[in-house]
């Protein structure tokens, strides 16, 4: 038993040393995981979009319209940079992207409100920028609704001679309270970065495995150290010894993300130990075995870098975190089921951001575990077949 463990760990340690001695492996398996974890969230440091430049077209020129302009400028989302008298001027300003939206206050707004009549305040936004469009619409509509409600409450209080609180209850008998869960700040970084972190782990691990080669004939140091004991170990020791090196190495990355990156960038962190441990075990097994399979395919390691770097964006979309999976085409859902990130990203979000338990995340963990077993069997089979191959693979 001691001899078995010794041989197993000899292979694992030899593989782990390559992470720090092979130049390409250092970049992918050591530097990239840390660098991207800081680099990608950095642009979203302020989390929410604020003070978007906008304008107001004031065709009423009344006390109430000026109050509405002041309310809009005081909001967190927008900053009123210009006030126009005609819609045409505001449209030209938005076309040149000096502003990204404007609100048109109609002529006679104050007089119509005092008569109890409805007033239509139009909001125009730059639809090419989805995030800006949403924030501008929310800011302007909130200001307009607040002003309209205040005016109506005053009118009810004066006409019925009731206190302001009672007038407010008469105006809005069923007030609506909206609470945002799991992303209280509504920030874009809390929405997108955690998903990308999982993809970073998958892509660097898979490419790293491909860089170091799959079968013995593919591996760079096979030519340099043909007779080393660890490189000529049996299939079991080589496959699972190498896998163990990657597993331990990437466990440290997940701990680093959980305890450091999430704190530095103030991401919601609700994952408990057991669900996180189960996720880490299943996720890394699935990705490592997936990497072991695809590493048998490439004869030159540059090919894997070219392929999987360009696949990062498609894989992010295939995970359907940005679009409901129910609305995706059937062929796309079928294709996505072959990649661990498809199930790993929603599992990570469920556990880390929503505090889900193992049973709650089982919808994603079970397919991920199925992938791990499937790719392990396939990886062992391909490794066995490749062990006997004699391939001339250039610098590999």
mmCIF file of C-alpha atoms in Angstrom:
data_model
loop_
_atom_site.group_PDB
_atom_site.id
_atom_site.type_symbol
_atom_site.label_atom_id
_atom_site.label_comp_id
_atom_site.label_asym_id
_atom_site.label_seq_id
_atom_site.Cartn_x
_atom_site.Cartn_y
_atom_site.Cartn_z
ATOM 1 C CA UNK A 1 0.000 0.000 0.000
ATOM 2 C CA UNK A 2 2.830 2.376 0.890
ATOM 3 C CA UNK A 3 4.527 1.606 -2.422
ATOM 4 C CA UNK A 4 1.301 2.333 -4.317
ATOM 5 C CA UNK A 5 0.886 5.713 -2.600
ATOM 6 C CA UNK A 6 4.543 6.534 -3.137
ATOM 7 C CA UNK A 7 4.313 5.897 -6.864
ATOM 8 C CA UNK A 8 1.021 7.789 -7.067
ATOM 9 C CA UNK A 9 2.387 10.885 -5.317
ATOM 10 C CA UNK A 10 5.631 10.701 -7.302
ATOM 11 C CA UNK A 11 3.643 11.234 -10.489
ATOM 12 C CA UNK A 12 1.527 13.985 -8.874
ATOM 13 C CA UNK A 13 4.567 15.905 -7.593
ATOM 14 C CA UNK A 14 6.387 15.559 -10.929
ATOM 15 C CA UNK A 15 3.334 16.961 -12.717
ATOM 16 C CA UNK A 16 2.927 19.782 -10.211
ATOM 17 C CA UNK A 17 6.549 20.829 -10.709
ATOM 18 C CA UNK A 18 5.815 21.321 -14.403
ATOM 19 C CA UNK A 19 3.302 24.034 -13.497
ATOM 20 C CA UNK A 20 6.256 26.167 -12.390
ATOM 21 C CA UNK A 21 9.006 25.028 -14.771
ATOM 22 C CA UNK A 22 7.285 24.947 -18.157
ATOM 23 C CA UNK A 23 6.961 28.567 -19.364
ATOM 24 C CA UNK A 24 3.601 28.099 -21.088
ATOM 25 C CA UNK A 25 2.192 26.152 -18.144
ATOM 26 C CA UNK A 26 3.251 28.897 -15.711
ATOM 27 C CA UNK A 27 1.276 31.472 -17.685
ATOM 28 C CA UNK A 28 -1.860 29.332 -17.935
ATOM 29 C CA UNK A 29 -1.908 27.376 -14.688
ATOM 30 C CA UNK A 30 -0.419 29.926 -12.300
ATOM 31 C CA UNK A 31 -0.466 33.488 -13.619
ATOM 32 C CA UNK A 32 -3.714 33.529 -15.626
ATOM 33 C CA UNK A 33 -5.921 32.270 -12.793
ATOM 34 C CA UNK A 34 -4.741 35.083 -10.515
ATOM 35 C CA UNK A 35 -4.353 37.834 -13.099
ATOM 36 C CA UNK A 36 -7.786 37.427 -14.696
ATOM 37 C CA UNK A 37 -9.477 37.193 -11.305
ATOM 38 C CA UNK A 38 -8.340 40.768 -10.605
ATOM 39 C CA UNK A 39 -8.315 42.098 -14.146
ATOM 40 C CA UNK A 40 -11.857 41.168 -15.185
ATOM 41 C CA UNK A 41 -13.781 42.691 -12.205
ATOM 42 C CA UNK A 42 -11.660 45.867 -12.168
ATOM 43 C CA UNK A 43 -13.686 47.837 -14.785
ATOM 44 C CA UNK A 44 -16.797 47.234 -12.663
ATOM 45 C CA UNK A 45 -15.199 48.633 -9.511
ATOM 46 C CA UNK A 46 -18.046 51.115 -8.988
ATOM 47 C CA UNK A 47 -20.570 48.282 -9.483
ATOM 48 C CA UNK A 48 -23.509 50.370 -10.683
ATOM 49 C CA UNK A 49 -23.856 52.788 -13.575
ATOM 50 C CA UNK A 50 -24.417 56.303 -12.205
ATOM 51 C CA UNK A 51 -24.628 59.928 -13.328
ATOM 52 C CA UNK A 52 -25.382 59.113 -16.959
ATOM 53 C CA UNK A 53 -25.419 62.346 -18.993
ATOM 54 C CA UNK A 54 -28.995 63.176 -19.996
ATOM 55 C CA UNK A 55 -31.086 66.209 -20.955
ATOM 56 C CA UNK A 56 -34.583 67.550 -20.359
ATOM 57 C CA UNK A 57 -36.811 69.188 -22.966
ATOM 58 C CA UNK A 58 -38.898 71.624 -20.931
ATOM 59 C CA UNK A 59 -41.808 72.918 -23.020
ATOM 60 C CA UNK A 60 -43.856 73.921 -19.999
ATOM 61 C CA UNK A 61 -41.469 76.364 -18.279
ATOM 62 C CA UNK A 62 -43.444 76.182 -15.048
ATOM 63 C CA UNK A 63 -42.540 75.846 -11.397
ATOM 64 C CA UNK A 64 -43.567 72.189 -11.488
ATOM 65 C CA UNK A 65 -41.459 71.425 -14.574
ATOM 66 C CA UNK A 66 -38.401 73.026 -12.962
ATOM 67 C CA UNK A 67 -39.034 70.911 -9.870
ATOM 68 C CA UNK A 68 -39.120 67.794 -12.041
ATOM 69 C CA UNK A 69 -35.785 68.760 -13.632
ATOM 70 C CA UNK A 70 -34.235 69.226 -10.177
ATOM 71 C CA UNK A 71 -35.550 65.847 -9.018
ATOM 72 C CA UNK A 72 -34.049 64.130 -12.063
ATOM 73 C CA UNK A 73 -30.683 65.808 -11.593
ATOM 74 C CA UNK A 74 -30.629 64.812 -7.932
ATOM 75 C CA UNK A 75 -31.126 61.127 -8.713
ATOM 76 C CA UNK A 76 -28.181 58.752 -8.501
ATOM 77 C CA UNK A 77 -28.604 57.246 -11.948
ATOM 78 C CA UNK A 78 -28.560 60.330 -14.176
ATOM 79 C CA UNK A 79 -27.073 63.794 -14.420
ATOM 80 C CA UNK A 80 -29.009 66.481 -16.298
ATOM 81 C CA UNK A 81 -26.351 68.157 -18.436
ATOM 82 C CA UNK A 82 -28.582 70.255 -20.688
ATOM 83 C CA UNK A 83 -32.087 71.712 -20.848
ATOM 84 C CA UNK A 84 -33.649 72.273 -24.270
ATOM 85 C CA UNK A 85 -36.786 73.943 -25.480
ATOM 86 C CA UNK A 86 -37.305 71.707 -28.511
ATOM 87 C CA UNK A 87 -37.147 67.921 -28.967
ATOM 88 C CA UNK A 88 -35.137 68.331 -32.168
ATOM 89 C CA UNK A 89 -32.213 69.860 -30.252
ATOM 90 C CA UNK A 90 -32.180 66.980 -27.772
ATOM 91 C CA UNK A 91 -32.263 64.432 -30.597
ATOM 92 C CA UNK A 92 -29.196 66.016 -32.195
ATOM 93 C CA UNK A 93 -27.382 65.972 -28.862
ATOM 94 C CA UNK A 94 -28.177 62.279 -28.395
ATOM 95 C CA UNK A 95 -27.147 61.459 -31.969
ATOM 96 C CA UNK A 96 -23.701 62.914 -31.228
ATOM 97 C CA UNK A 97 -23.678 60.955 -27.924
ATOM 98 C CA UNK A 98 -23.301 64.044 -25.786
ATOM 99 C CA UNK A 99 -26.250 62.612 -23.878
ATOM 100 C CA UNK A 100 -27.786 59.118 -23.759
ATOM 101 C CA UNK A 101 -31.398 60.037 -23.120
ATOM 102 C CA UNK A 102 -33.823 62.851 -22.469
ATOM 103 C CA UNK A 103 -37.219 63.523 -20.948
ATOM 104 C CA UNK A 104 -39.788 65.664 -22.774
ATOM 105 C CA UNK A 105 -42.056 67.699 -20.474
ATOM 106 C CA UNK A 106 -45.184 68.712 -22.444
ATOM 107 C CA UNK A 107 -46.562 72.213 -22.586
ATOM 108 C CA UNK A 108 -49.337 72.799 -20.044
ATOM 109 C CA UNK A 109 -48.205 70.029 -17.676
ATOM 110 C CA UNK A 110 -48.691 72.040 -14.482
ATOM 111 C CA UNK A 111 -52.088 73.392 -15.533
ATOM 112 C CA UNK A 112 -53.356 69.952 -16.528
ATOM 113 C CA UNK A 113 -52.169 68.366 -13.303
ATOM 114 C CA UNK A 114 -53.914 71.031 -11.245
ATOM 115 C CA UNK A 115 -57.119 70.223 -13.131
ATOM 116 C CA UNK A 116 -56.709 66.552 -12.255
ATOM 117 C CA UNK A 117 -56.020 65.537 -15.835
ATOM 118 C CA UNK A 118 -53.446 62.946 -16.912
ATOM 119 C CA UNK A 119 -50.191 64.160 -18.391
ATOM 120 C CA UNK A 120 -47.891 62.137 -20.654
ATOM 121 C CA UNK A 121 -44.172 62.701 -20.080
ATOM 122 C CA UNK A 122 -42.144 61.007 -22.798
ATOM 123 C CA UNK A 123 -38.691 59.510 -22.162
ATOM 124 C CA UNK A 124 -36.275 58.854 -25.030
ATOM 125 C CA UNK A 125 -33.195 56.668 -24.486
ATOM 126 C CA UNK A 126 -30.213 55.483 -26.498
ATOM 127 C CA UNK A 127 -31.337 51.906 -27.141
ATOM 128 C CA UNK A 128 -27.907 50.761 -28.337
ATOM 129 C CA UNK A 129 -26.733 50.780 -24.711
ATOM 130 C CA UNK A 130 -29.021 48.397 -22.842
ATOM 131 C CA UNK A 131 -27.717 49.145 -19.347
ATOM 132 C CA UNK A 132 -27.917 52.913 -19.882
ATOM 133 C CA UNK A 133 -31.405 52.574 -21.339
ATOM 134 C CA UNK A 134 -32.684 50.779 -18.254
ATOM 135 C CA UNK A 135 -31.155 53.186 -15.751
ATOM 136 C CA UNK A 136 -32.313 56.299 -17.595
ATOM 137 C CA UNK A 137 -35.856 54.971 -17.958
ATOM 138 C CA UNK A 138 -35.988 54.045 -14.275
ATOM 139 C CA UNK A 139 -34.653 57.408 -13.103
ATOM 140 C CA UNK A 140 -36.976 59.555 -15.224
ATOM 141 C CA UNK A 141 -40.079 57.420 -14.625
ATOM 142 C CA UNK A 142 -39.463 57.397 -10.859
ATOM 143 C CA UNK A 143 -39.175 61.190 -10.799
ATOM 144 C CA UNK A 144 -42.290 61.667 -12.947
ATOM 145 C CA UNK A 145 -44.364 59.213 -10.904
ATOM 146 C CA UNK A 146 -43.191 60.763 -7.640
ATOM 147 C CA UNK A 147 -44.109 64.255 -8.805
ATOM 148 C CA UNK A 148 -47.476 63.074 -10.083
ATOM 149 C CA UNK A 149 -48.239 61.234 -6.852
ATOM 150 C CA UNK A 150 -47.253 64.237 -4.730
ATOM 151 C CA UNK A 151 -49.498 66.524 -6.763
ATOM 152 C CA UNK A 152 -52.429 64.143 -6.509
ATOM 153 C CA UNK A 153 -51.989 63.643 -2.760
ATOM 154 C CA UNK A 154 -52.011 67.429 -2.230
ATOM 155 C CA UNK A 155 -55.176 67.753 -4.302
ATOM 156 C CA UNK A 156 -56.920 64.966 -2.356
ATOM 157 C CA UNK A 157 -55.849 66.454 0.982
ATOM 158 C CA UNK A 158 -57.158 69.914 0.047
ATOM 159 C CA UNK A 159 -60.415 68.780 -1.547
ATOM 160 C CA UNK A 160 -61.396 66.275 1.128
ATOM 161 C CA UNK A 161 -59.738 68.132 3.984
ATOM 162 C CA UNK A 162 -57.918 65.062 5.299
ATOM 163 C CA UNK A 163 -54.349 64.658 6.649
ATOM 164 C CA UNK A 164 -51.577 64.033 4.139
ATOM 165 C CA UNK A 165 -51.069 60.441 5.389
ATOM 166 C CA UNK A 166 -54.722 59.616 4.814
ATOM 167 C CA UNK A 167 -54.663 61.293 1.422
ATOM 168 C CA UNK A 168 -51.632 59.196 0.503
ATOM 169 C CA UNK A 169 -53.472 56.014 1.530
ATOM 170 C CA UNK A 170 -56.473 57.050 -0.561
ATOM 171 C CA UNK A 171 -54.242 57.729 -3.553
ATOM 172 C CA UNK A 172 -52.295 54.451 -3.231
ATOM 173 C CA UNK A 173 -54.359 51.895 -1.247
ATOM 174 C CA UNK A 174 -52.023 48.978 -2.098
ATOM 175 C CA UNK A 175 -48.425 50.240 -1.999
ATOM 176 C CA UNK A 176 -45.904 47.984 -3.694
ATOM 177 C CA UNK A 177 -42.609 47.175 -1.979
ATOM 178 C CA UNK A 178 -39.884 45.706 -4.220
ATOM 179 C CA UNK A 179 -36.929 43.932 -2.591
ATOM 180 C CA UNK A 180 -33.982 42.810 -4.717
ATOM 181 C CA UNK A 181 -32.580 39.527 -3.423
ATOM 182 C CA UNK A 182 -29.068 38.087 -3.899
ATOM 183 C CA UNK A 183 -27.836 41.295 -5.579
ATOM 184 C CA UNK A 184 -28.977 44.096 -3.331
ATOM 185 C CA UNK A 185 -26.919 46.755 -5.082
ATOM 186 C CA UNK A 186 -28.225 45.755 -8.498
ATOM 187 C CA UNK A 187 -24.644 45.932 -9.738
ATOM 188 C CA UNK A 188 -23.499 44.549 -13.065
ATOM 189 C CA UNK A 189 -20.318 43.141 -11.510
ATOM 190 C CA UNK A 190 -22.281 40.978 -9.059
ATOM 191 C CA UNK A 191 -24.256 39.688 -12.008
ATOM 192 C CA UNK A 192 -21.561 38.840 -14.541
ATOM 193 C CA UNK A 193 -18.180 38.412 -12.803
ATOM 194 C CA UNK A 194 -18.938 35.312 -10.647
ATOM 195 C CA UNK A 195 -20.006 33.433 -13.780
ATOM 196 C CA UNK A 196 -16.858 34.466 -15.618
ATOM 197 C CA UNK A 197 -14.681 33.313 -12.699
ATOM 198 C CA UNK A 198 -15.954 29.751 -13.162
ATOM 199 C CA UNK A 199 -15.212 29.947 -16.884
ATOM 200 C CA UNK A 200 -11.699 31.218 -16.120
ATOM 201 C CA UNK A 201 -11.106 28.162 -13.956
ATOM 202 C CA UNK A 202 -12.366 25.810 -16.646
ATOM 203 C CA UNK A 203 -10.527 27.387 -19.569
ATOM 204 C CA UNK A 204 -7.145 27.737 -17.878
ATOM 205 C CA UNK A 205 -7.350 24.183 -16.544
ATOM 206 C CA UNK A 206 -8.349 22.615 -19.865
ATOM 207 C CA UNK A 207 -5.786 24.578 -21.869
ATOM 208 C CA UNK A 208 -3.129 23.803 -19.251
ATOM 209 C CA UNK A 209 -3.842 20.099 -19.534
ATOM 210 C CA UNK A 210 -3.599 20.307 -23.320
ATOM 211 C CA UNK A 211 -0.340 22.274 -23.107
ATOM 212 C CA UNK A 212 1.305 19.560 -21.067
ATOM 213 C CA UNK A 213 -0.012 16.862 -23.371
ATOM 214 C CA UNK A 214 -2.257 13.871 -22.913
ATOM 215 C CA UNK A 215 -0.659 10.581 -23.870
ATOM 216 C CA UNK A 216 3.037 9.895 -23.242
ATOM 217 C CA UNK A 217 3.899 10.411 -26.901
ATOM 218 C CA UNK A 218 2.508 13.943 -26.770
ATOM 219 C CA UNK A 219 4.293 15.270 -23.735
ATOM 220 C CA UNK A 220 7.180 17.666 -24.142
ATOM 221 C CA UNK A 221 9.354 16.232 -21.399
ATOM 222 C CA UNK A 222 8.793 12.719 -22.810
ATOM 223 C CA UNK A 223 11.621 13.448 -25.261
ATOM 224 C CA UNK A 224 13.795 15.059 -22.630
ATOM 225 C CA UNK A 225 13.298 12.445 -19.914
ATOM 226 C CA UNK A 226 12.349 9.316 -21.784
ATOM 227 C CA UNK A 227 13.424 6.959 -19.053
ATOM 228 C CA UNK A 228 12.076 8.737 -15.963
ATOM 229 C CA UNK A 229 10.111 6.466 -13.665
ATOM 230 C CA UNK A 230 7.049 8.715 -13.322
ATOM 231 C CA UNK A 231 6.638 9.103 -17.096
ATOM 232 C CA UNK A 232 6.709 5.344 -17.602
ATOM 233 C CA UNK A 233 4.396 4.443 -14.741
ATOM 234 C CA UNK A 234 1.292 2.385 -15.365
ATOM 235 C CA UNK A 235 -1.890 3.917 -16.726
ATOM 236 C CA UNK A 236 -3.573 4.122 -13.320
ATOM 237 C CA UNK A 237 -0.713 6.006 -11.666
ATOM 238 C CA UNK A 238 -0.132 8.379 -14.563
ATOM 239 C CA UNK A 239 -3.779 9.253 -15.150
ATOM 240 C CA UNK A 240 -4.907 9.687 -11.546
ATOM 241 C CA UNK A 241 -1.560 10.986 -10.295
ATOM 242 C CA UNK A 242 -1.618 13.787 -12.854
ATOM 243 C CA UNK A 243 -5.301 14.433 -12.118
ATOM 244 C CA UNK A 244 -4.560 14.736 -8.413
ATOM 245 C CA UNK A 245 -1.930 17.422 -9.090
ATOM 246 C CA UNK A 246 -4.426 19.511 -11.034
ATOM 247 C CA UNK A 247 -7.150 18.891 -8.466
ATOM 248 C CA UNK A 248 -5.092 20.155 -5.507
ATOM 249 C CA UNK A 249 -3.731 23.078 -7.522
ATOM 250 C CA UNK A 250 -7.204 24.283 -8.536
ATOM 251 C CA UNK A 251 -8.668 23.739 -5.077
ATOM 252 C CA UNK A 252 -6.321 26.514 -4.009
ATOM 253 C CA UNK A 253 -7.733 28.753 -6.764
ATOM 254 C CA UNK A 254 -11.310 28.175 -5.627
ATOM 255 C CA UNK A 255 -10.320 29.004 -2.034
ATOM 256 C CA UNK A 256 -8.547 32.106 -3.332
ATOM 257 C CA UNK A 257 -11.633 33.243 -5.230
ATOM 258 C CA UNK A 258 -13.947 32.481 -2.309
ATOM 259 C CA UNK A 259 -11.956 34.186 0.438
ATOM 260 C CA UNK A 260 -9.970 36.882 -1.413
ATOM 261 C CA UNK A 261 -11.578 37.923 -4.707
ATOM 262 C CA UNK A 262 -15.099 37.930 -3.295
ATOM 263 C CA UNK A 263 -13.947 40.130 -0.400
ATOM 264 C CA UNK A 264 -11.850 42.506 -2.500
ATOM 265 C CA UNK A 265 -14.706 43.213 -4.911
ATOM 266 C CA UNK A 266 -17.506 42.834 -2.355
ATOM 267 C CA UNK A 267 -19.390 40.066 -4.136
ATOM 268 C CA UNK A 268 -22.193 38.287 -2.220
ATOM 269 C CA UNK A 269 -20.671 35.251 -0.507
ATOM 270 C CA UNK A 270 -23.220 32.925 1.059
ATOM 271 C CA UNK A 271 -21.731 29.522 0.245
ATOM 272 C CA UNK A 272 -21.369 27.133 3.174
ATOM 273 C CA UNK A 273 -18.542 24.641 3.531
ATOM 274 C CA UNK A 274 -20.306 21.384 2.595
ATOM 275 C CA UNK A 275 -22.011 22.600 -0.619
ATOM 276 C CA UNK A 276 -18.807 24.368 -1.689
ATOM 277 C CA UNK A 277 -16.745 21.244 -1.016
ATOM 278 C CA UNK A 278 -19.147 19.047 -2.991
ATOM 279 C CA UNK A 279 -19.209 21.531 -5.854
ATOM 280 C CA UNK A 280 -15.403 21.806 -5.912
ATOM 281 C CA UNK A 281 -14.956 18.034 -5.980
ATOM 282 C CA UNK A 282 -17.481 17.388 -8.758
ATOM 283 C CA UNK A 283 -16.576 20.452 -10.832
ATOM 284 C CA UNK A 284 -12.836 19.794 -10.832
ATOM 285 C CA UNK A 285 -13.299 16.112 -11.610
ATOM 286 C CA UNK A 286 -15.529 16.998 -14.574
ATOM 287 C CA UNK A 287 -13.137 19.638 -15.952
ATOM 288 C CA UNK A 288 -9.965 17.585 -15.372
ATOM 289 C CA UNK A 289 -11.390 14.514 -17.080
ATOM 290 C CA UNK A 290 -12.778 16.668 -19.896
ATOM 291 C CA UNK A 291 -9.295 18.129 -20.295
ATOM 292 C CA UNK A 292 -7.730 14.679 -20.242
ATOM 293 C CA UNK A 293 -10.006 13.670 -23.113
ATOM 294 C CA UNK A 294 -9.378 16.662 -25.359
ATOM 295 C CA UNK A 295 -5.652 16.623 -24.591
ATOM 296 C CA UNK A 296 -5.436 13.314 -26.474
ATOM 297 C CA UNK A 297 -6.603 15.036 -29.644
ATOM 298 C CA UNK A 298 -4.019 17.773 -30.133
ATOM 299 C CA UNK A 299 -0.622 16.876 -31.553
ATOM 300 C CA UNK A 300 0.709 20.391 -30.979
ATOM 301 C CA UNK A 301 -0.113 22.305 -27.849
ATOM 302 C CA UNK A 302 -0.468 25.627 -29.679
ATOM 303 C CA UNK A 303 -3.619 24.200 -31.287
ATOM 304 C CA UNK A 304 -5.382 23.887 -27.946
ATOM 305 C CA UNK A 305 -4.633 27.511 -27.072
ATOM 306 C CA UNK A 306 -5.965 28.704 -30.421
ATOM 307 C CA UNK A 307 -9.160 26.684 -30.096
ATOM 308 C CA UNK A 308 -10.135 27.119 -26.458
ATOM 309 C CA UNK A 309 -9.263 30.808 -26.166
ATOM 310 C CA UNK A 310 -11.676 31.565 -28.992
ATOM 311 C CA UNK A 311 -14.285 29.284 -27.431
ATOM 312 C CA UNK A 312 -14.457 31.262 -24.174
ATOM 313 C CA UNK A 313 -17.183 33.687 -25.301
ATOM 314 C CA UNK A 314 -19.347 30.982 -26.958
ATOM 315 C CA UNK A 315 -19.043 28.832 -23.831
ATOM 316 C CA UNK A 316 -20.112 31.769 -21.670
ATOM 317 C CA UNK A 317 -23.258 32.193 -23.754
ATOM 318 C CA UNK A 318 -23.890 28.437 -23.866
ATOM 319 C CA UNK A 319 -24.047 28.428 -20.055
ATOM 320 C CA UNK A 320 -27.243 30.522 -20.421
ATOM 321 C CA UNK A 321 -26.585 32.632 -17.331
ATOM 322 C CA UNK A 322 -27.353 35.754 -19.390
ATOM 323 C CA UNK A 323 -30.406 34.339 -21.161
ATOM 324 C CA UNK A 324 -33.144 31.922 -19.977
ATOM 325 C CA UNK A 325 -32.222 28.381 -20.965
ATOM 326 C CA UNK A 326 -35.880 27.734 -21.871
ATOM 327 C CA UNK A 327 -35.603 30.265 -24.705
ATOM 328 C CA UNK A 328 -32.419 28.824 -26.206
ATOM 329 C CA UNK A 329 -32.660 26.686 -29.384
ATOM 330 C CA UNK A 330 -32.744 22.934 -28.810
ATOM 331 C CA UNK A 331 -29.504 22.332 -30.730
ATOM 332 C CA UNK A 332 -27.741 24.913 -28.588
ATOM 333 C CA UNK A 333 -28.954 23.289 -25.367
ATOM 334 C CA UNK A 334 -27.779 19.925 -26.666
ATOM 335 C CA UNK A 335 -24.353 21.283 -27.556
ATOM 336 C CA UNK A 336 -23.972 23.037 -24.217
ATOM 337 C CA UNK A 337 -24.535 19.796 -22.296
ATOM 338 C CA UNK A 338 -21.060 18.582 -23.330
ATOM 339 C CA UNK A 339 -19.235 21.357 -21.449
ATOM 340 C CA UNK A 340 -18.823 21.386 -17.641
ATOM 341 C CA UNK A 341 -19.283 25.172 -17.460
ATOM 342 C CA UNK A 342 -22.922 24.801 -18.564
ATOM 343 C CA UNK A 343 -23.815 23.188 -15.238
ATOM 344 C CA UNK A 344 -20.957 24.529 -13.126
ATOM 345 C CA UNK A 345 -21.846 28.217 -13.537
ATOM 346 C CA UNK A 346 -25.463 27.944 -12.291
ATOM 347 C CA UNK A 347 -24.321 25.560 -9.528
ATOM 348 C CA UNK A 348 -21.659 28.049 -8.376
ATOM 349 C CA UNK A 349 -24.163 30.929 -8.453
ATOM 350 C CA UNK A 350 -26.761 28.922 -6.548
ATOM 351 C CA UNK A 351 -24.331 27.929 -3.797
ATOM 352 C CA UNK A 352 -22.113 31.000 -3.548
ATOM 353 C CA UNK A 353 -24.587 33.807 -4.129
ATOM 354 C CA UNK A 354 -27.901 32.330 -3.034
ATOM 355 C CA UNK A 355 -26.624 30.071 -0.247
ATOM 356 C CA UNK A 356 -28.115 26.887 -1.743
ATOM 357 C CA UNK A 357 -27.475 23.517 -0.110
ATOM 358 C CA UNK A 358 -26.360 20.347 -1.857
ATOM 359 C CA UNK A 359 -29.930 19.183 -2.458
ATOM 360 C CA UNK A 360 -30.942 22.609 -3.795
ATOM 361 C CA UNK A 361 -28.073 22.599 -6.297
ATOM 362 C CA UNK A 362 -28.532 18.919 -7.222
ATOM 363 C CA UNK A 363 -30.217 19.921 -10.505
ATOM 364 C CA UNK A 364 -26.816 21.122 -11.707
ATOM 365 C CA UNK A 365 -24.484 18.931 -9.658
ATOM 366 C CA UNK A 366 -25.911 15.625 -10.914
ATOM 367 C CA UNK A 367 -25.331 16.374 -14.636
ATOM 368 C CA UNK A 368 -21.878 17.655 -13.706
ATOM 369 C CA UNK A 369 -21.135 14.401 -11.871
ATOM 370 C CA UNK A 370 -22.393 12.439 -14.888
ATOM 371 C CA UNK A 371 -19.967 14.380 -17.077
ATOM 372 C CA UNK A 372 -17.121 13.607 -14.658
ATOM 373 C CA UNK A 373 -17.760 9.850 -14.853
ATOM 374 C CA UNK A 374 -18.329 9.875 -18.621
ATOM 375 C CA UNK A 375 -15.164 11.834 -19.389
ATOM 376 C CA UNK A 376 -13.119 9.764 -16.932
ATOM 377 C CA UNK A 377 -14.050 6.522 -18.701
ATOM 378 C CA UNK A 378 -13.432 8.107 -22.081
ATOM 379 C CA UNK A 379 -10.152 9.649 -20.929
ATOM 380 C CA UNK A 380 -8.828 6.363 -19.567
ATOM 381 C CA UNK A 381 -9.799 4.605 -22.798
ATOM 382 C CA UNK A 382 -8.140 7.200 -25.038
ATOM 383 C CA UNK A 383 -5.020 7.308 -22.864
ATOM 384 C CA UNK A 384 -4.714 3.532 -23.097
ATOM 385 C CA UNK A 385 -5.043 3.647 -26.883
ATOM 386 C CA UNK A 386 -2.598 6.560 -27.216
ATOM 387 C CA UNK A 387 0.060 5.059 -24.947
ATOM 388 C CA UNK A 388 1.243 2.785 -27.729
ATOM 389 C CA UNK A 389 1.284 5.438 -30.430
ATOM 390 C CA UNK A 390 4.505 6.713 -31.928
ATOM 391 C CA UNK A 391 3.848 10.249 -33.019
ATOM 392 C CA UNK A 392 6.262 12.847 -34.311
ATOM 393 C CA UNK A 393 4.799 16.007 -32.891
ATOM 394 C CA UNK A 394 7.456 18.649 -33.380
ATOM 395 C CA UNK A 395 8.286 20.458 -30.170
ATOM 396 C CA UNK A 396 5.822 18.313 -28.243
#
